[in-house]
Coordinates of C-alpha atoms and ligand atoms in Angstrom, one line a residue:
M1 CA 0.0 0.0 0.0
C2 CA 1.7 3.2 -1.2
G3 CA 5.4 3.1 -2.0
I4 CA 8.1 5.6 -1.4
V5 CA 11.4 6.0 -3.2
G6 CA 14.1 8.6 -3.2
Y7 CA 17.5 9.0 -4.9
I8 CA 20.4 11.4 -4.4
G9 CA 23.6 10.7 -6.3
K10 CA 25.3 11.4 -9.6
E11 CA 23.0 9.7 -12.1
D12 CA 19.7 10.4 -13.7
A13 CA 17.3 10.5 -10.7
A14 CA 14.1 10.3 -12.7
S15 CA 15.0 7.0 -14.4
F16 CA 16.0 5.6 -11.0
L17 CA 12.7 6.7 -9.5
L18 CA 10.7 5.1 -12.3
Q19 CA 12.6 1.9 -12.2
S20 CA 12.2 1.7 -8.4
L21 CA 8.5 2.6 -8.5
K22 CA 7.9 -0.3 -10.9
R23 CA 9.5 -2.6 -8.3
L24 CA 7.1 -1.3 -5.7
E25 CA 4.0 -1.8 -8.0
Y26 CA 3.2 -5.1 -6.2
R27 CA 2.3 -3.1 -3.0
G28 CA -0.9 -1.9 -4.8
Y29 CA -1.5 1.7 -5.9
D30 CA -3.7 3.8 -8.2
S31 CA -1.5 6.8 -9.1
A32 CA 2.1 7.7 -9.2
G33 CA 4.4 10.7 -9.2
I34 CA 7.9 12.1 -8.9
A35 CA 9.5 15.4 -7.9
V36 CA 13.1 16.2 -8.8
I37 CA 15.3 19.3 -8.7
E38 CA 16.4 20.3 -12.2
R39 CA 18.6 23.3 -12.6
G40 CA 17.6 24.6 -9.2
R41 CA 13.9 24.3 -9.8
L42 CA 11.5 21.7 -8.3
V43 CA 9.8 19.8 -11.1
R44 CA 6.8 17.6 -10.4
V45 CA 5.0 15.1 -12.6
R46 CA 2.0 13.0 -11.4
R47 CA -0.5 10.7 -13.0
A48 CA -3.5 8.7 -12.0
G49 CA -3.1 5.1 -13.2
K50 CA 0.1 3.0 -13.5
V51 CA 3.7 3.9 -13.4
R52 CA 3.7 3.4 -17.2
D53 CA 1.3 6.3 -17.5
L54 CA 3.7 8.4 -15.4
E55 CA 6.5 7.3 -17.7
A56 CA 4.5 8.3 -20.8
A57 CA 3.8 11.7 -19.2
L58 CA 7.5 12.3 -18.6
G59 CA 8.2 11.7 -22.3
D60 CA 11.5 11.0 -24.0
T61 CA 13.4 14.1 -22.8
P62 CA 15.3 13.1 -19.7
L63 CA 15.1 15.5 -16.7
A64 CA 18.6 16.8 -15.8
A65 CA 18.3 15.9 -12.2
T66 CA 20.4 13.9 -9.7
V67 CA 18.0 14.1 -6.7
G68 CA 14.4 13.3 -6.5
I69 CA 11.5 11.5 -4.7
G70 CA 8.8 9.3 -6.1
H71 CA 5.6 7.7 -4.9
T72 CA 2.9 5.3 -5.7
R73 CA -0.4 6.2 -4.0
W74 CA -3.2 3.9 -2.8
A75 CA -6.1 6.3 -2.4
T76 CA -7.4 6.9 1.2
H77 CA -8.3 10.6 1.4
G78 CA -9.5 11.7 -2.0
A79 CA -10.1 9.9 -5.3
P80 CA -7.2 8.5 -7.4
T81 CA -6.8 11.5 -9.6
D82 CA -3.8 13.4 -11.0
E83 CA -4.4 16.2 -8.4
N84 CA -4.4 13.9 -5.5
A85 CA -1.3 11.9 -6.6
H86 CA 1.9 12.6 -4.6
P87 CA 4.2 14.5 -4.4
H88 CA 2.3 17.4 -2.9
V89 CA 3.8 20.8 -2.8
D90 CA 3.5 24.0 -0.7
C91 CA 2.0 27.3 -1.9
N92 CA 5.1 28.3 -3.8
G93 CA 5.9 24.8 -5.3
R94 CA 9.3 24.8 -3.6
I95 CA 8.8 22.0 -1.1
A96 CA 7.5 18.5 -2.2
V97 CA 6.2 15.9 0.2
I98 CA 5.5 12.2 -0.3
H99 CA 3.8 10.2 2.5
N100 CA 2.6 6.8 3.4
G101 CA 0.0 6.3 6.2
I102 CA -2.6 8.7 7.4
I103 CA -2.4 12.1 9.1
E104 CA -5.4 11.6 11.4
N105 CA -5.7 15.3 12.4
H106 CA -5.4 16.6 8.9
A107 CA -8.8 18.4 9.1
P108 CA -7.9 20.8 11.9
L109 CA -4.4 21.3 10.5
R110 CA -5.9 22.1 7.1
R111 CA -8.4 24.6 8.7
K112 CA -5.6 26.3 10.6
L113 CA -3.3 26.6 7.6
A114 CA -6.1 27.8 5.3
D115 CA -6.9 30.5 7.9
E116 CA -3.3 31.5 7.7
G117 CA -3.7 31.9 3.9
H118 CA -2.3 28.6 2.6
V119 CA -4.1 27.5 -0.6
F120 CA -4.8 23.8 -1.0
S121 CA -5.1 22.0 -4.3
S122 CA -5.9 18.4 -3.4
D123 CA -8.2 16.5 -1.1
T124 CA -5.4 14.6 0.5
D125 CA -4.3 14.5 4.1
T126 CA -0.7 14.6 2.8
E127 CA -0.9 18.2 1.4
V128 CA -1.2 19.6 5.0
L129 CA 2.3 18.4 5.6
A130 CA 3.7 20.4 2.7
H131 CA 2.0 23.6 3.9
L132 CA 2.9 22.9 7.5
I133 CA 6.6 22.5 6.6
E134 CA 6.4 25.7 4.5
S135 CA 5.0 27.6 7.5
L136 CA 7.8 26.3 9.8
D137 CA 10.7 26.5 7.4
D138 CA 13.1 29.3 8.5
G139 CA 16.0 27.9 6.5
N140 CA 16.5 24.7 8.5
L141 CA 14.5 22.1 6.6
L142 CA 15.3 19.3 8.9
E143 CA 14.0 21.2 11.9
A144 CA 10.9 22.3 10.0
V145 CA 10.1 18.7 9.1
R146 CA 10.7 17.6 12.7
R147 CA 8.4 20.2 14.1
A148 CA 5.8 19.4 11.4
V149 CA 5.6 15.7 12.1
A150 CA 5.5 16.4 15.8
Q151 CA 2.2 18.1 15.2
A152 CA 0.8 15.3 13.0
E153 CA -1.2 12.5 14.6
G154 CA -1.4 9.0 13.1
A155 CA 1.0 6.6 11.4
F156 CA 3.2 7.7 8.5
A157 CA 6.5 7.7 6.7
V158 CA 7.4 10.9 5.0
A159 CA 10.1 12.2 2.5
V160 CA 10.6 15.8 1.8
L161 CA 12.5 17.6 -1.0
S162 CA 13.0 21.3 -1.2
Q163 CA 14.5 23.4 -4.1
D164 CA 16.2 25.5 -1.5
H165 CA 18.1 22.5 -0.2
P166 CA 19.0 20.5 -3.4
D167 CA 21.7 18.5 -1.5
R168 CA 19.4 16.5 0.8
I169 CA 16.2 14.6 1.2
I170 CA 14.6 14.8 4.7
V171 CA 12.8 11.7 6.0
A172 CA 10.7 10.9 9.1
K173 CA 8.9 7.8 10.3
R174 CA 6.2 6.9 12.7
G175 CA 4.3 3.7 12.2
S176 CA 4.8 3.1 8.4
P177 CA 8.0 1.4 7.2
L178 CA 10.9 3.4 5.8
V179 CA 14.5 2.5 5.0
V180 CA 17.5 4.5 4.0
G181 CA 20.4 3.0 2.1
R182 CA 23.9 3.5 0.7
G183 CA 25.4 2.4 -2.5
D184 CA 28.3 3.4 -4.8
D185 CA 28.2 7.2 -5.1
A186 CA 24.5 7.5 -4.1
S187 CA 22.1 7.3 -1.2
F188 CA 18.5 6.0 -1.3
I189 CA 15.2 5.9 0.5
S190 CA 12.4 3.5 0.2
S191 CA 9.4 2.0 1.9
D192 CA 10.6 -1.5 1.0
V193 CA 14.0 -3.1 0.4
P194 CA 13.1 -4.7 -3.0
A195 CA 13.1 -1.3 -4.6
L196 CA 16.8 -1.0 -3.7
L197 CA 18.0 -4.4 -4.7
G198 CA 21.1 -4.2 -6.8
R199 CA 21.6 -0.5 -5.9
A200 CA 22.0 -0.2 -2.2
S201 CA 24.7 -2.3 -0.5
E202 CA 23.5 -1.6 3.0
V203 CA 20.2 -0.3 4.4
Q204 CA 19.0 0.9 7.7
F205 CA 15.4 0.7 8.9
L206 CA 14.2 3.8 10.7
A207 CA 12.6 3.2 14.1
D208 CA 9.4 5.0 15.0
G209 CA 9.9 8.6 15.9
E210 CA 13.2 8.8 14.0
F211 CA 13.9 11.4 11.4
G212 CA 16.9 12.4 9.4
E213 CA 18.6 13.7 6.3
V214 CA 19.9 11.8 3.3
T215 CA 22.7 13.3 1.3
R216 CA 25.0 12.0 -1.6
D217 CA 27.5 10.8 1.0
G218 CA 25.1 9.0 3.3
Y219 CA 22.5 9.6 6.0
H220 CA 22.2 11.0 9.4
L221 CA 19.4 9.9 11.6
F222 CA 18.0 11.4 14.8
A223 CA 15.6 10.5 17.6
L224 CA 12.6 12.7 18.3
D225 CA 14.5 14.7 20.9
G226 CA 17.3 15.5 18.3
R227 CA 19.9 13.0 19.7
P228 CA 21.9 11.4 16.8
V229 CA 20.9 7.7 16.3
Q230 CA 23.6 5.2 15.4
G231 CA 21.3 2.3 14.4
T232 CA 22.3 -0.9 12.7
P233 CA 23.0 -1.0 9.0
H234 CA 22.0 -4.3 7.3
R235 CA 23.8 -5.7 4.3
V236 CA 21.3 -6.2 1.5
S237 CA 21.4 -9.9 0.9
M238 CA 18.3 -10.4 -1.3
D239 CA 19.0 -11.4 -4.9
P240 CA 17.6 -9.0 -7.6
V241 CA 16.6 -12.1 -9.5
A242 CA 14.0 -12.6 -6.7
I243 CA 12.0 -9.7 -8.1
Q244 CA 12.0 -10.8 -11.8
K245 CA 9.4 -13.1 -13.4
G246 CA 12.0 -15.7 -14.5
G247 CA 10.1 -16.8 -17.6
Y248 CA 6.6 -17.0 -16.0
K249 CA 3.8 -14.9 -17.2
H250 CA 2.9 -13.5 -13.8
F251 CA 4.7 -13.2 -10.4
M252 CA 1.8 -15.2 -8.9
Q253 CA 2.4 -18.1 -11.2
K254 CA 6.2 -18.0 -10.4
E255 CA 5.5 -17.8 -6.7
I256 CA 3.1 -20.8 -6.9
H257 CA 5.9 -22.8 -8.5
E258 CA 8.4 -21.6 -6.0
Q259 CA 6.7 -23.4 -3.2
P260 CA 8.8 -26.5 -3.1
R261 CA 11.7 -24.2 -2.3
S262 CA 9.9 -21.7 0.0
V263 CA 8.3 -24.4 2.1
G264 CA 11.5 -26.5 2.0
E265 CA 13.6 -23.5 3.2
T266 CA 11.1 -22.8 6.0
I267 CA 11.3 -26.4 7.2
R268 CA 15.0 -26.8 6.8
E269 CA 15.8 -23.8 9.0
K270 CA 13.7 -25.2 11.8
T271 CA 15.0 -28.7 11.8
E272 CA 18.4 -30.1 12.7
P273 CA 20.8 -30.8 9.9
T274 CA 20.1 -34.5 10.3
G275 CA 16.4 -33.8 9.9
A276 CA 15.7 -35.9 13.0
G277 CA 14.9 -33.1 15.5
L278 CA 13.6 -29.6 15.8
S279 CA 15.7 -26.5 16.0
L280 CA 13.7 -23.3 16.2
P281 CA 15.8 -20.2 17.1
G282 CA 13.7 -17.8 19.1
V283 CA 11.5 -20.4 20.8
E284 CA 13.7 -20.9 23.8
R285 CA 12.6 -17.5 25.2
V286 CA 8.9 -18.3 25.1
P287 CA 7.7 -19.0 28.6
T288 CA 6.6 -22.7 28.9
D289 CA 3.7 -22.1 31.2
F290 CA 1.2 -20.5 28.8
D291 CA -2.3 -21.9 29.2
H292 CA -4.0 -20.6 26.1
V293 CA -3.0 -19.2 22.7
Y294 CA -4.4 -16.5 20.4
F295 CA -3.3 -16.2 16.8
V296 CA -3.9 -12.7 15.4
A297 CA -3.7 -12.1 11.7
C298 CA -5.6 -10.8 8.6
G299 CA -6.7 -12.3 5.3
T300 CA -4.6 -15.2 4.1
A301 CA -2.4 -15.1 7.2
Y302 CA -5.5 -15.5 9.2
H303 CA -6.3 -18.7 7.2
A304 CA -2.8 -20.0 8.0
A305 CA -3.5 -19.2 11.7
K306 CA -6.8 -21.1 11.5
V307 CA -4.9 -24.1 10.2
A308 CA -2.6 -23.7 13.2
E309 CA -5.6 -23.9 15.5
Y310 CA -6.2 -27.5 14.4
L311 CA -2.5 -28.4 14.3
W312 CA -1.7 -26.9 17.8
E313 CA -4.8 -28.4 19.5
D314 CA -3.3 -31.7 18.3
A315 CA 0.3 -31.0 19.2
L316 CA -0.3 -29.0 22.4
P317 CA -3.2 -29.7 24.6
V318 CA -4.1 -26.0 25.2
P319 CA -7.0 -23.9 23.8
A320 CA -5.9 -22.1 20.6
H321 CA -8.0 -19.5 18.8
A322 CA -7.3 -17.7 15.6
V323 CA -8.8 -14.2 15.7
I324 CA -9.0 -11.7 12.9
A325 CA -6.6 -8.9 14.1
S326 CA -9.0 -6.0 13.4
E327 CA -11.6 -7.7 15.6
F328 CA -9.2 -8.6 18.4
R329 CA -9.3 -5.1 19.8
L330 CA -13.1 -4.8 19.5
R331 CA -13.7 -7.7 22.0
N332 CA -12.3 -8.3 25.4
P333 CA -9.8 -11.1 24.7
H334 CA -8.9 -13.2 27.8
I335 CA -5.3 -12.1 28.3
T336 CA -3.2 -12.9 31.3
P337 CA 0.5 -13.4 31.9
R338 CA -0.1 -17.0 30.8
T339 CA -1.4 -16.0 27.4
L340 CA 0.7 -16.6 24.3
V341 CA -0.1 -14.5 21.3
V342 CA 1.3 -15.4 17.9
A343 CA 1.0 -12.6 15.3
V344 CA 1.1 -14.0 11.8
S345 CA 2.0 -11.6 9.0
Q346 CA 3.8 -12.0 5.7
S347 CA 4.8 -8.3 5.5
G348 CA 5.2 -7.8 9.2
E349 CA 3.7 -4.3 8.7
T350 CA -0.1 -4.9 8.6
I351 CA -1.5 -2.2 10.9
D352 CA -4.4 -4.2 12.3
T353 CA -2.1 -7.0 13.3
L354 CA 0.4 -4.5 14.8
M355 CA -2.4 -2.9 16.8
A356 CA -3.4 -6.4 18.1
V357 CA 0.2 -7.0 19.1
R358 CA 0.3 -3.7 21.0
L359 CA -2.9 -4.5 22.9
A360 CA -1.7 -8.0 23.8
R361 CA 1.6 -6.7 25.1
S362 CA -0.1 -3.9 27.1
R363 CA -2.2 -6.6 28.8
G364 CA 0.9 -8.7 29.7
A365 CA 0.8 -11.5 27.1
H366 CA 4.0 -13.0 25.6
V367 CA 3.9 -12.1 21.9
L368 CA 5.7 -14.0 19.2
A369 CA 5.8 -12.7 15.6
L370 CA 5.7 -15.1 12.7
V371 CA 6.8 -13.0 9.8
N372 CA 8.5 -13.2 6.4
S373 CA 10.6 -10.1 6.6
E374 CA 13.2 -9.5 9.3
Q375 CA 13.2 -6.1 11.0
S376 CA 9.5 -5.5 10.4
A377 CA 7.3 -3.4 12.8
I378 CA 5.5 -6.5 14.1
E379 CA 8.7 -8.2 14.9
R380 CA 10.2 -5.2 16.6
E381 CA 7.1 -4.8 18.8
S382 CA 6.9 -8.5 19.7
H383 CA 9.0 -10.3 22.3
G384 CA 10.5 -12.6 19.7
A385 CA 10.2 -13.8 16.1
V386 CA 10.0 -16.9 14.0
Y387 CA 10.5 -16.6 10.3
T388 CA 8.9 -18.0 7.2
R389 CA 11.6 -18.3 4.5
A390 CA 9.5 -17.7 1.5
G391 CA 11.6 -14.9 0.0
V392 CA 10.1 -11.7 -1.3
E393 CA 6.5 -12.2 -2.6
I394 CA 5.5 -9.7 -5.4
G395 CA 2.1 -11.0 -6.4
V396 CA -0.5 -9.2 -4.4
A397 CA -2.4 -12.5 -3.7
A398 CA -0.4 -14.3 -1.1
T399 CA 0.6 -17.9 -2.2
K400 CA 4.1 -19.1 -1.2
T401 CA 4.0 -17.1 2.1
F402 CA 0.7 -18.9 3.0
T403 CA 2.1 -22.4 2.7
A404 CA 5.4 -21.3 4.4
Q405 CA 3.2 -19.9 7.3
I406 CA 1.5 -23.3 7.7
A407 CA 4.8 -25.1 7.7
A408 CA 6.3 -22.6 10.2
L409 CA 3.3 -22.6 12.5
G410 CA 3.1 -26.4 12.5
L411 CA 6.7 -26.7 13.4
L412 CA 6.4 -24.0 16.0
G413 CA 3.5 -25.9 17.7
M414 CA 5.7 -29.1 17.7
A415 CA 8.7 -27.2 19.2
L416 CA 6.5 -25.6 21.9
A417 CA 5.1 -29.0 22.8
E418 CA 8.6 -30.4 23.0
R419 CA 9.7 -27.5 25.2
R420 CA 6.7 -27.9 27.6
G421 CA 7.1 -31.6 27.8
G422 CA 10.9 -31.6 28.1
I423 CA 11.1 -34.3 25.5
P424 CA 10.1 -34.6 21.8
A425 CA 6.5 -35.4 21.6
P426 CA 5.7 -39.0 20.4
G427 CA 5.6 -39.1 16.6
T428 CA 8.0 -36.1 16.1
G429 CA 10.5 -38.2 14.2
D430 CA 7.9 -39.6 11.8
A431 CA 6.4 -36.1 11.3
L432 CA 9.8 -34.7 10.4
R433 CA 10.6 -37.5 8.1
E434 CA 7.3 -36.8 6.3
L435 CA 8.1 -33.1 6.1
A436 CA 11.4 -33.8 4.5
L437 CA 9.5 -35.3 1.6
L438 CA 7.1 -32.4 1.3
P439 CA 9.0 -30.3 -1.3
G440 CA 9.0 -33.3 -3.6
R441 CA 5.2 -33.8 -3.0
I442 CA 4.6 -30.2 -3.8
V443 CA 6.3 -30.7 -7.1
E444 CA 4.0 -33.7 -7.6
A445 CA 0.9 -31.6 -6.7
L446 CA 1.9 -28.9 -9.2
R447 CA 1.6 -31.5 -12.0
V448 CA -2.2 -30.9 -11.9
E449 CA -1.6 -27.5 -13.6
E450 CA -2.7 -28.5 -17.1
R451 CA -6.0 -30.1 -15.8
V452 CA -6.7 -27.0 -13.7
K453 CA -6.1 -24.8 -16.8
T454 CA -8.8 -26.8 -18.7
L455 CA -11.2 -26.7 -15.7
A456 CA -10.6 -22.9 -15.4
E457 CA -12.2 -22.5 -18.8
K458 CA -15.4 -24.1 -17.5
L459 CA -15.4 -22.0 -14.3
R460 CA -14.6 -18.6 -15.8
R461 CA -18.2 -17.6 -16.3
A462 CA -19.4 -18.7 -12.9
S463 CA -20.8 -15.9 -10.7
D464 CA -20.6 -17.8 -7.4
V465 CA -18.4 -20.7 -6.3
L466 CA -18.5 -22.6 -3.1
F467 CA -15.6 -24.2 -1.4
L468 CA -16.5 -26.9 1.2
A469 CA -14.2 -28.9 3.5
R470 CA -14.0 -30.4 7.0
G471 CA -11.4 -30.3 9.7
V472 CA -8.0 -28.9 9.0
L473 CA -9.0 -28.4 5.4
Y474 CA -11.8 -26.0 6.3
P475 CA -9.3 -23.0 6.4
I476 CA -8.0 -24.2 3.1
A477 CA -11.5 -23.9 1.7
L478 CA -11.6 -20.3 3.1
E479 CA -8.3 -19.6 1.4
G480 CA -9.3 -21.1 -1.9
A481 CA -12.4 -18.9 -1.9
L482 CA -10.4 -15.8 -1.0
K483 CA -7.8 -16.4 -3.7
L484 CA -10.5 -16.8 -6.3
K485 CA -12.4 -13.7 -5.4
E486 CA -9.3 -11.6 -5.0
I487 CA -7.9 -12.1 -8.5
S488 CA -10.8 -13.3 -10.7
Y489 CA -13.5 -11.1 -9.0
I490 CA -15.9 -14.1 -8.9
H491 CA -17.9 -14.2 -5.7
A492 CA -16.7 -17.3 -3.7
E493 CA -17.4 -18.6 -0.2
G494 CA -15.6 -21.2 1.9
Y495 CA -17.7 -23.2 4.4
P496 CA -17.2 -26.2 6.7
A497 CA -19.0 -28.9 4.7
G498 CA -21.1 -29.8 7.8
E499 CA -22.6 -26.3 7.7
M500 CA -23.9 -26.7 4.2
K501 CA -27.3 -27.9 5.3
H502 CA -27.6 -24.9 7.6
G503 CA -27.8 -22.4 4.9
P504 CA -25.5 -22.4 1.9
I505 CA -27.2 -25.3 0.3
A506 CA -29.9 -22.8 -0.8
L507 CA -27.3 -21.4 -3.3
I508 CA -26.7 -24.7 -5.1
D509 CA -28.0 -25.2 -8.6
E510 CA -26.6 -26.3 -11.9
D511 CA -24.8 -22.9 -12.2
T512 CA -22.9 -23.1 -8.9
P513 CA -19.6 -24.9 -9.0
V514 CA -18.8 -26.5 -5.7
L515 CA -15.2 -27.3 -4.9
M516 CA -15.0 -30.1 -2.3
L517 CA -11.8 -30.9 -0.5
A518 CA -12.0 -34.6 0.2
A519 CA -9.0 -36.0 2.2
R520 CA -8.8 -39.6 3.3
G521 CA -9.4 -39.8 7.1
P522 CA -12.2 -39.6 9.6
A523 CA -14.2 -37.0 7.7
Y524 CA -14.0 -38.6 4.3
D525 CA -17.3 -40.5 4.2
K526 CA -19.2 -37.5 5.6
L527 CA -17.7 -35.3 2.8
L528 CA -18.9 -37.9 0.3
S529 CA -22.4 -37.6 1.8
N530 CA -22.2 -33.9 1.3
M531 CA -21.2 -34.5 -2.3
E532 CA -24.3 -36.6 -2.8
E533 CA -26.4 -33.7 -1.4
V534 CA -24.8 -31.3 -3.8
K535 CA -25.3 -33.7 -6.8
A536 CA -28.9 -34.2 -5.8
R537 CA -29.3 -30.4 -6.4
K538 CA -27.5 -30.6 -9.7
G539 CA -24.4 -28.7 -8.4
F540 CA -21.2 -29.0 -10.5
V541 CA -18.8 -30.8 -8.2
V542 CA -15.1 -30.5 -8.4
A543 CA -13.4 -32.9 -6.0
V544 CA -9.9 -32.1 -4.8
S545 CA -8.8 -35.3 -3.3
D546 CA -5.9 -37.6 -2.2
A547 CA -8.2 -40.5 -3.1
P548 CA -8.7 -39.6 -6.8
D549 CA -9.4 -43.2 -7.9
D550 CA -12.0 -44.0 -5.3
P551 CA -15.0 -45.2 -7.4
N552 CA -17.5 -43.5 -5.0
L553 CA -15.7 -40.2 -5.4
V554 CA -15.4 -40.6 -9.2
R555 CA -19.1 -41.4 -9.5
L556 CA -20.1 -38.2 -7.7
A557 CA -17.6 -35.7 -8.9
D558 CA -17.8 -34.0 -12.3
E559 CA -14.1 -33.3 -12.1
V560 CA -11.4 -34.6 -9.9
L561 CA -8.1 -32.8 -9.1
P562 CA -5.6 -35.2 -7.5
V563 CA -3.5 -34.3 -4.5
P564 CA -0.6 -36.5 -3.3
A565 CA -1.4 -38.5 -0.1
S566 CA -0.1 -37.0 3.1
T567 CA -0.9 -36.3 6.8
G568 CA -0.1 -33.7 9.4
I569 CA 1.3 -30.3 8.4
A570 CA 1.8 -31.5 4.8
L571 CA -1.9 -32.2 4.2
P572 CA -3.3 -28.6 4.2
I573 CA -0.2 -27.4 2.3
L574 CA -0.7 -29.9 -0.5
F575 CA -4.5 -29.2 -0.8
T576 CA -3.7 -25.5 -1.2
I577 CA -1.8 -26.0 -4.5
P578 CA -4.7 -26.9 -6.9
L579 CA -6.8 -24.1 -5.4
Q580 CA -4.1 -21.5 -6.0
L581 CA -3.6 -22.7 -9.6
L582 CA -7.4 -22.6 -10.1
A583 CA -7.7 -19.0 -8.9
Y584 CA -4.7 -18.1 -11.1
Y585 CA -6.0 -19.8 -14.3
V586 CA -9.6 -18.5 -13.8
A587 CA -8.2 -15.0 -13.5
V588 CA -6.0 -15.4 -16.6
A589 CA -9.1 -16.7 -18.5
R590 CA -11.1 -13.7 -17.4
G591 CA -8.2 -11.3 -18.3
T592 CA -7.9 -9.6 -15.0
D593 CA -4.7 -8.0 -13.7
V594 CA -3.5 -11.1 -11.8
D595 CA -0.5 -9.6 -10.0
Q596 CA -2.2 -6.3 -9.1
P597 CA -5.9 -7.0 -8.7
R598 CA -8.1 -4.0 -8.5
N599 CA -8.5 -2.2 -5.1
L600 CA -6.0 -4.5 -3.3
A601 CA -2.7 -3.6 -1.7
K602 CA 0.1 -6.0 -0.7
T603 CA 0.9 -4.3 2.6
V604 CA -2.1 -2.9 4.4
T605 CA -0.8 0.0 6.5
V606 CA -4.1 1.7 7.2
E607 CA -6.8 0.5 9.5
Ligands
F6R1 C1 -4.5 -12.2 0.3 C2 -3.6 -11.4 1.0 C3 -4.1 -10.6 2.2 C4 -3.0 -10.6 3.3 C5 -3.4 -9.8 4.5 C6 -2.4 -9.8 5.6 O1 -4.0 -12.8 -0.8 O2 -2.5 -11.3 0.6 O3 -5.3 -11.1 2.6 O4 -2.8 -12.0 3.7 O5 -3.5 -8.5 4.0 O6 -1.2 -9.4 5.2 P1 0.1 -9.8 6.0 O7 0.4 -11.2 5.9 O8 1.2 -9.0 5.3 O9 -0.1 -9.3 7.4

């Protein structure tokens, strides 16, 4: 959601900004803009739409500028128009501001500034910052920005460029992520490390309340009280190849195919080199006496947390509840010093999850983050962290991070059971041996791709699709439905199959495809009975099953998508694969923007 980039060096700033903004497209946005200083004058170009529209607006004549800031905006205050696109400028067009997050007190600030004579030209909350900085600027831009953000309420990351100070970019952060970086002969800013891959050799994440100035020679950061901050620079280790499509048509397709590796890496890091035991760095600090667990998460991460409910209730005999993070604060969760809260988030920046973490900590819970990116806000505000090792995910629809979350949560549950019991739980060795085979089984599961592609042609005109499952596959039904609606815009619902008779059965007719996840095991026969009920109402049944040759199943299902047989943590992961492929191919068949579906953002930093 919204992306920030900045460059100050010796090269063409505008082309760097465009290239970096393209790398941030995955975050989700609906307009883009840049501001640079060319021959002592601030030049700003903004466009509603995609970065390519901005590129077209810039034309073929390069701007002679070596310093600039750029932004992709996901509209919150004001429609996605050229006028509302960032950067925003002060009355004289000398100071340009880009901003992620929300200035919550923008209305009173705007009134006060308007009374003082400032003239506004957009509906955004951001523009107040440009005018506020203008009103406070007495020649010391850094100080003006510090005083301006001190008056602002809410969560934000800000970058400021002034034509009166062409040798620096000023930055400030509270809540929303921001990094500064150094490379050969240049310094950078960004909301996200992928924009700087291959350019910055080291980056530093700003902590909340920090602000600073970035010059050609480096950066200087300060705490809110003006004290210089040393901070810890991180070497940039991600490979730029990770953010290329590598021969696939879409990032989502590439990321679906990366799952043997992303799940494999996540497991490998948490098991001993022999594969015989668990080794989870970070778990040793979790108190062993917790008597109940809350998982807090949003969207796809919530579905992974829901899978963990089932896995943990098996592995650890304690009550475990997955709660949608934005709802967590609206109830009165039972939190005591013996509560363990696990915050699950791919980005580590989701504001609802972060707020749930803050609430849990303020009430005395032990909070563990399960995140895909180190140094994220959720990790920093938790007592400890466990990582998924999925690598950077560019497709807005989460795929490889979801399966990595299931793997990591499953292993975390096993490790906590071991820690509480003092010895490995019975069956740990077998479970780990099965997990060692999982990457190979994911490769096998991906072989269903061609069949899914053909099926997608049949489903592309559906207006409603149901996903039904029982037990640990119920959250996978929820995830299958979410994936389909996100990228194909077809309405889809996931339900526990046992609930069908209590309402959703009313939807079933010959035009309603029903995806039924049928895994061998205690719920299998009941699922087949549900299939009978759907068939009796002429529903179109697609069975996703690890018993694809069972004559009873073959008799009932119109289509069968096979899944390799498995148990435990592997089972929900393997059943996810055909559903991700189905969402992908239905979206491709409908011609939607698969990697950047409408209205969605990758990192949701507003409540
Ligand atoms: C769906 C999707 C979202 C995210 C949700 C939480 O494909 O990507 O539902 O799962 O916004 O994001 P994180 O995991 O970054 O907290």
